[in-house]
Amino acid sequence: MSVPSFGVGTFRLTGQTVIDSVRNALDVGYRAVDTAQIYGNEAEVGQAIAESGVPRDELFLTTKIWVDNYAADKLIPSLRDSLAKLRTGYVDLLLIHWPAPGVELREYMTALAEAKSLGLTRQIGVSNFNIELTRQAIEVVGAGEIATNQIELSPYLQNPALTAFLQEQGITVTSYMTLAYGKVLKDPVLAAIADKHQATVAQVALAWALQRGYSVIPSSTKRENLASNLLAQDLHLDADDMAAIAALDRNGREVDPPGLAPAWD
């Protein structure tokens, strides 16, 4: 098993909006869908998948356990609830959503591994973990067991220490917020690269992440943008482009919730 390089995200999408987004994504060729318990949209994602007609074995479905469900007696029951909403017997990837200081890492990582052993998920991973917490997670579940660390990355937040560590460990880096809430779309350096390649700025940012070896999960409510984003897979940025994007790093973090976020690397 591996983590697909390109999927559709559903953060902040609810109701008919997320149903339409996922249905359109599957229709234009996406086969990986990312959701989470806290998004409040697992049932709608499940509905969209069921109505799409795409066979389950052709899909890669990810969800994330929320902090309220980290206790050993809550994690697996909460996952079963998620599976019922998603209308499936298993997910392909199950993540711990945030490291949640004050919650015992060993307890929830052990429960996560148990979910895999029960066949409720094919792979396990983490999200928003720094280097030290990732090391601790590896110690609990074993080397080679953590499929990905899903972290905020964009041309404005490149986090070289963490990404290098993850790649050294053979852990896939999944980039979320790759467009920095749309802020990078107005960047003149990225716009110049886009013009050079007759591409969109979104395609350039996504291609940058893909060429760094990351997986990406951009979201959109517009069918044309979903289709356009997929074309980033065919865009090759040259060394000058990559160097220009590297120079844009400014530690521009968009997501940093107090009480949840770790001490970032």
Coordinates of C-alpha atoms in Angstrom, one line a residue:
M1 CA 0.0 0.0 0.0
S2 CA 1.1 3.6 -0.6
V3 CA -0.5 7.0 -0.3
P4 CA -1.8 8.5 -3.6
S5 CA 0.1 11.6 -4.8
F6 CA -3.1 13.4 -5.6
G7 CA -6.5 13.5 -3.8
V8 CA -9.3 15.9 -3.1
G9 CA -9.7 17.5 0.2
T10 CA -13.0 18.4 1.9
F11 CA -12.0 20.7 4.8
R12 CA -14.6 23.4 5.4
L13 CA -17.0 21.9 2.9
T14 CA -20.4 20.7 4.2
G15 CA -23.9 19.7 3.1
Q16 CA -24.7 19.8 -0.6
T17 CA -21.4 21.7 -1.3
V18 CA -19.3 18.7 -0.3
I19 CA -21.5 16.2 -2.0
D20 CA -21.2 18.2 -5.3
S21 CA -17.4 18.7 -4.8
V22 CA -16.7 15.0 -4.2
R23 CA -19.0 13.9 -6.9
N24 CA -17.4 16.2 -9.4
A25 CA -13.9 15.2 -8.3
L26 CA -14.6 11.6 -8.8
D27 CA -16.3 12.4 -12.2
V28 CA -13.2 14.2 -13.5
G29 CA -10.8 11.5 -12.4
Y30 CA -9.9 11.8 -8.7
R31 CA -9.7 8.5 -6.8
A32 CA -8.5 9.6 -3.4
V33 CA -10.8 11.5 -1.0
D34 CA -9.7 13.1 2.4
T35 CA -12.1 13.9 5.2
A36 CA -12.1 14.0 9.0
Q37 CA -14.4 13.5 11.9
I38 CA -14.2 17.1 12.9
Y39 CA -15.2 18.3 9.4
G40 CA -18.7 17.1 10.0
N41 CA -19.1 15.9 6.5
E42 CA -18.3 12.2 6.5
A43 CA -21.9 11.2 5.8
E44 CA -22.1 13.5 2.8
V45 CA -18.8 12.2 1.6
G46 CA -20.1 8.7 1.9
Q47 CA -23.3 9.7 0.0
A48 CA -21.3 11.3 -2.8
I49 CA -19.1 8.2 -3.1
A50 CA -22.1 5.8 -3.1
E51 CA -23.9 7.8 -5.7
S52 CA -20.8 8.1 -7.9
G53 CA -20.8 4.5 -9.0
V54 CA -17.1 4.3 -8.6
P55 CA -16.2 0.8 -7.1
R56 CA -14.9 1.0 -3.5
D57 CA -11.7 -0.9 -4.4
E58 CA -10.8 1.8 -6.9
L59 CA -10.9 4.5 -4.2
F60 CA -8.5 5.6 -1.5
L61 CA -10.4 7.0 1.5
T62 CA -8.8 8.9 4.4
T63 CA -10.4 10.1 7.6
K64 CA -8.9 11.4 10.8
I65 CA -9.8 10.8 14.5
W66 CA -10.6 13.9 16.5
V67 CA -9.1 14.6 19.8
D68 CA -12.3 13.9 21.8
N69 CA -12.0 10.3 20.6
Y70 CA -8.3 9.5 21.5
A71 CA -9.0 7.5 24.6
A72 CA -8.4 3.8 24.3
D73 CA -12.1 3.0 24.8
K74 CA -13.3 5.7 22.3
L75 CA -11.0 5.6 19.3
I76 CA -12.3 2.4 17.7
P77 CA -16.0 3.0 18.4
S78 CA -15.7 6.5 16.9
L79 CA -14.0 5.0 13.9
R80 CA -16.9 2.5 13.5
D81 CA -19.3 5.5 13.6
S82 CA -17.2 7.2 10.8
L83 CA -17.3 4.0 8.7
A84 CA -21.1 3.9 9.0
K85 CA -21.3 7.5 7.8
L86 CA -18.9 6.8 5.0
R87 CA -20.8 3.7 4.0
T88 CA -17.8 1.5 4.0
G89 CA -16.3 -1.3 6.1
Y90 CA -12.8 0.2 6.2
V91 CA -10.8 3.3 5.3
D92 CA -7.6 3.1 3.4
L93 CA -5.8 5.5 5.7
L94 CA -6.6 6.6 9.3
L95 CA -4.8 9.5 10.9
I96 CA -4.5 11.1 14.3
H97 CA -5.6 14.6 13.5
W98 CA -3.6 16.6 16.0
P99 CA -1.1 15.6 18.7
A100 CA -3.2 17.3 21.4
P101 CA -0.8 18.2 24.2
G102 CA -1.9 16.6 27.5
V103 CA -3.3 13.5 25.8
E104 CA -1.2 10.3 26.1
L105 CA 0.4 9.6 22.8
R106 CA 1.1 6.0 23.6
E107 CA -2.6 5.4 24.3
Y108 CA -4.0 6.7 21.0
M109 CA -1.2 5.4 18.8
T110 CA -1.8 1.9 20.3
A111 CA -5.5 2.2 19.6
L112 CA -4.7 3.4 16.1
A113 CA -2.6 0.3 15.5
E114 CA -5.4 -1.9 16.9
A115 CA -7.8 -0.4 14.3
K116 CA -5.4 -1.5 11.6
S117 CA -5.1 -5.0 13.1
L118 CA -8.9 -5.3 13.1
G119 CA -9.0 -4.4 9.4
L120 CA -10.9 -1.2 10.0
T121 CA -8.1 0.7 8.2
R122 CA -5.5 -0.5 5.7
Q123 CA -2.9 2.1 6.8
I124 CA -2.3 4.4 9.8
G125 CA -0.6 7.8 10.1
V126 CA -0.5 11.1 11.8
S127 CA -1.2 14.8 11.0
N128 CA 0.3 17.9 12.4
F129 CA 3.1 16.1 14.2
N130 CA 6.5 17.7 14.6
I131 CA 9.8 15.7 14.5
E132 CA 9.9 14.7 18.1
L133 CA 6.3 13.6 18.2
T134 CA 6.7 11.6 15.0
R135 CA 9.7 9.9 16.6
Q136 CA 7.6 9.0 19.6
A137 CA 4.8 7.7 17.4
I138 CA 7.3 5.5 15.5
E139 CA 8.5 4.1 18.9
V140 CA 4.9 3.0 19.7
V141 CA 3.8 1.4 16.5
G142 CA 7.1 0.4 14.9
A143 CA 9.2 1.5 12.0
G144 CA 7.5 1.4 8.7
E145 CA 4.0 1.5 10.2
I146 CA 3.3 5.3 9.8
A147 CA 2.2 5.8 6.2
T148 CA 2.1 9.6 6.2
N149 CA 2.3 12.8 8.3
Q150 CA -0.2 15.2 6.9
I151 CA 1.1 18.7 7.5
E152 CA 0.6 22.3 6.3
L153 CA 3.0 23.1 3.5
S154 CA 3.0 25.7 0.8
P155 CA 5.5 27.9 -1.1
Y156 CA 5.3 30.2 2.0
L157 CA 5.7 27.4 4.6
Q158 CA 8.3 24.9 3.4
N159 CA 9.4 23.3 6.7
P160 CA 12.6 21.7 5.4
A161 CA 13.7 20.1 8.7
L162 CA 10.4 18.2 9.2
T163 CA 10.0 17.2 5.5
A164 CA 13.6 16.0 5.3
F165 CA 13.1 13.9 8.5
L166 CA 9.9 12.3 7.2
Q167 CA 11.4 11.4 3.9
E168 CA 14.5 9.9 5.6
Q169 CA 12.1 7.7 7.6
G170 CA 10.2 6.6 4.5
I171 CA 7.1 8.4 5.7
T172 CA 5.1 10.1 2.9
V173 CA 4.7 13.9 3.3
T174 CA 1.1 14.9 2.6
S175 CA 0.8 18.6 2.0
Y176 CA -2.4 20.4 3.1
M177 CA -3.1 24.1 2.5
T178 CA -0.7 24.0 -0.4
L179 CA -2.3 27.2 -1.8
A180 CA -2.1 28.9 1.7
Y181 CA -5.8 29.7 1.7
G182 CA -5.4 31.2 -1.8
K183 CA -2.7 33.6 -0.8
V184 CA -0.1 32.1 -3.1
L185 CA -2.5 32.7 -6.1
K186 CA -1.5 36.4 -6.0
D187 CA 2.2 35.8 -5.8
P188 CA 4.1 37.5 -8.6
V189 CA 6.9 35.0 -8.7
L190 CA 4.5 32.1 -9.0
A191 CA 2.5 34.1 -11.6
A192 CA 5.7 34.6 -13.7
I193 CA 6.4 30.8 -13.6
A194 CA 2.8 30.1 -14.5
D195 CA 3.0 32.4 -17.5
K196 CA 6.2 30.7 -18.6
H197 CA 4.6 27.3 -18.6
Q198 CA 1.1 28.5 -19.8
A199 CA -0.2 27.1 -16.5
T200 CA -2.3 28.4 -13.6
V201 CA -0.6 29.6 -10.4
A202 CA -2.5 26.8 -8.5
Q203 CA -1.0 24.2 -10.9
V204 CA 2.5 25.7 -10.2
A205 CA 2.1 25.4 -6.5
L206 CA 0.8 21.9 -6.6
A207 CA 3.5 20.9 -9.1
W208 CA 6.1 22.3 -6.8
A209 CA 4.8 20.0 -4.0
L210 CA 4.6 17.0 -6.2
Q211 CA 8.1 17.5 -7.4
R212 CA 9.3 17.7 -3.8
G213 CA 7.8 14.2 -3.4
Y214 CA 4.8 15.2 -1.5
S215 CA 1.2 14.1 -1.8
V216 CA -1.4 16.9 -2.2
I217 CA -5.1 17.1 -1.3
P218 CA -6.4 20.5 -2.7
S219 CA -10.1 21.2 -2.5
S220 CA -12.5 23.2 -4.6
T221 CA -16.2 23.8 -5.0
K222 CA -15.8 24.4 -8.8
R223 CA -15.7 21.5 -11.2
E224 CA -13.4 23.4 -13.6
N225 CA -10.9 24.1 -10.8
L226 CA -10.9 20.4 -9.7
A227 CA -10.1 19.4 -13.3
S228 CA -7.5 22.1 -13.7
N229 CA -5.7 21.2 -10.4
L230 CA -5.3 17.6 -11.7
L231 CA -3.2 18.9 -14.6
A232 CA -0.5 19.9 -12.1
Q233 CA 0.6 16.2 -12.4
D234 CA 1.7 16.9 -16.0
L235 CA 3.6 20.2 -15.3
H236 CA 7.3 19.9 -14.9
L237 CA 9.1 22.8 -13.2
D238 CA 12.7 23.3 -14.0
A239 CA 15.6 23.9 -11.6
D240 CA 15.2 27.7 -11.9
D241 CA 11.5 27.5 -11.1
M242 CA 12.1 25.3 -8.0
A243 CA 14.9 27.7 -6.8
A244 CA 12.6 30.7 -7.2
I245 CA 9.9 29.0 -5.2
A246 CA 12.3 27.9 -2.5
A247 CA 13.2 31.6 -2.0
L248 CA 9.5 32.3 -1.1
D249 CA 9.6 30.4 2.2
R250 CA 8.7 32.8 5.0
N251 CA 7.3 30.5 7.7
G252 CA 3.8 31.6 6.6
R253 CA 1.7 29.3 8.7
E254 CA -2.1 29.5 8.3
V255 CA -3.2 26.9 10.8
D256 CA -1.9 27.0 14.4
P257 CA -4.7 26.2 16.8
P258 CA -3.9 26.9 20.5
G259 CA -4.2 23.9 22.7
L260 CA -3.6 21.5 19.8
A261 CA -0.6 22.6 17.9
P262 CA 2.8 21.2 18.9
A263 CA 6.0 23.2 19.1
W264 CA 6.7 23.5 15.4
D265 CA 10.1 22.6 14.1

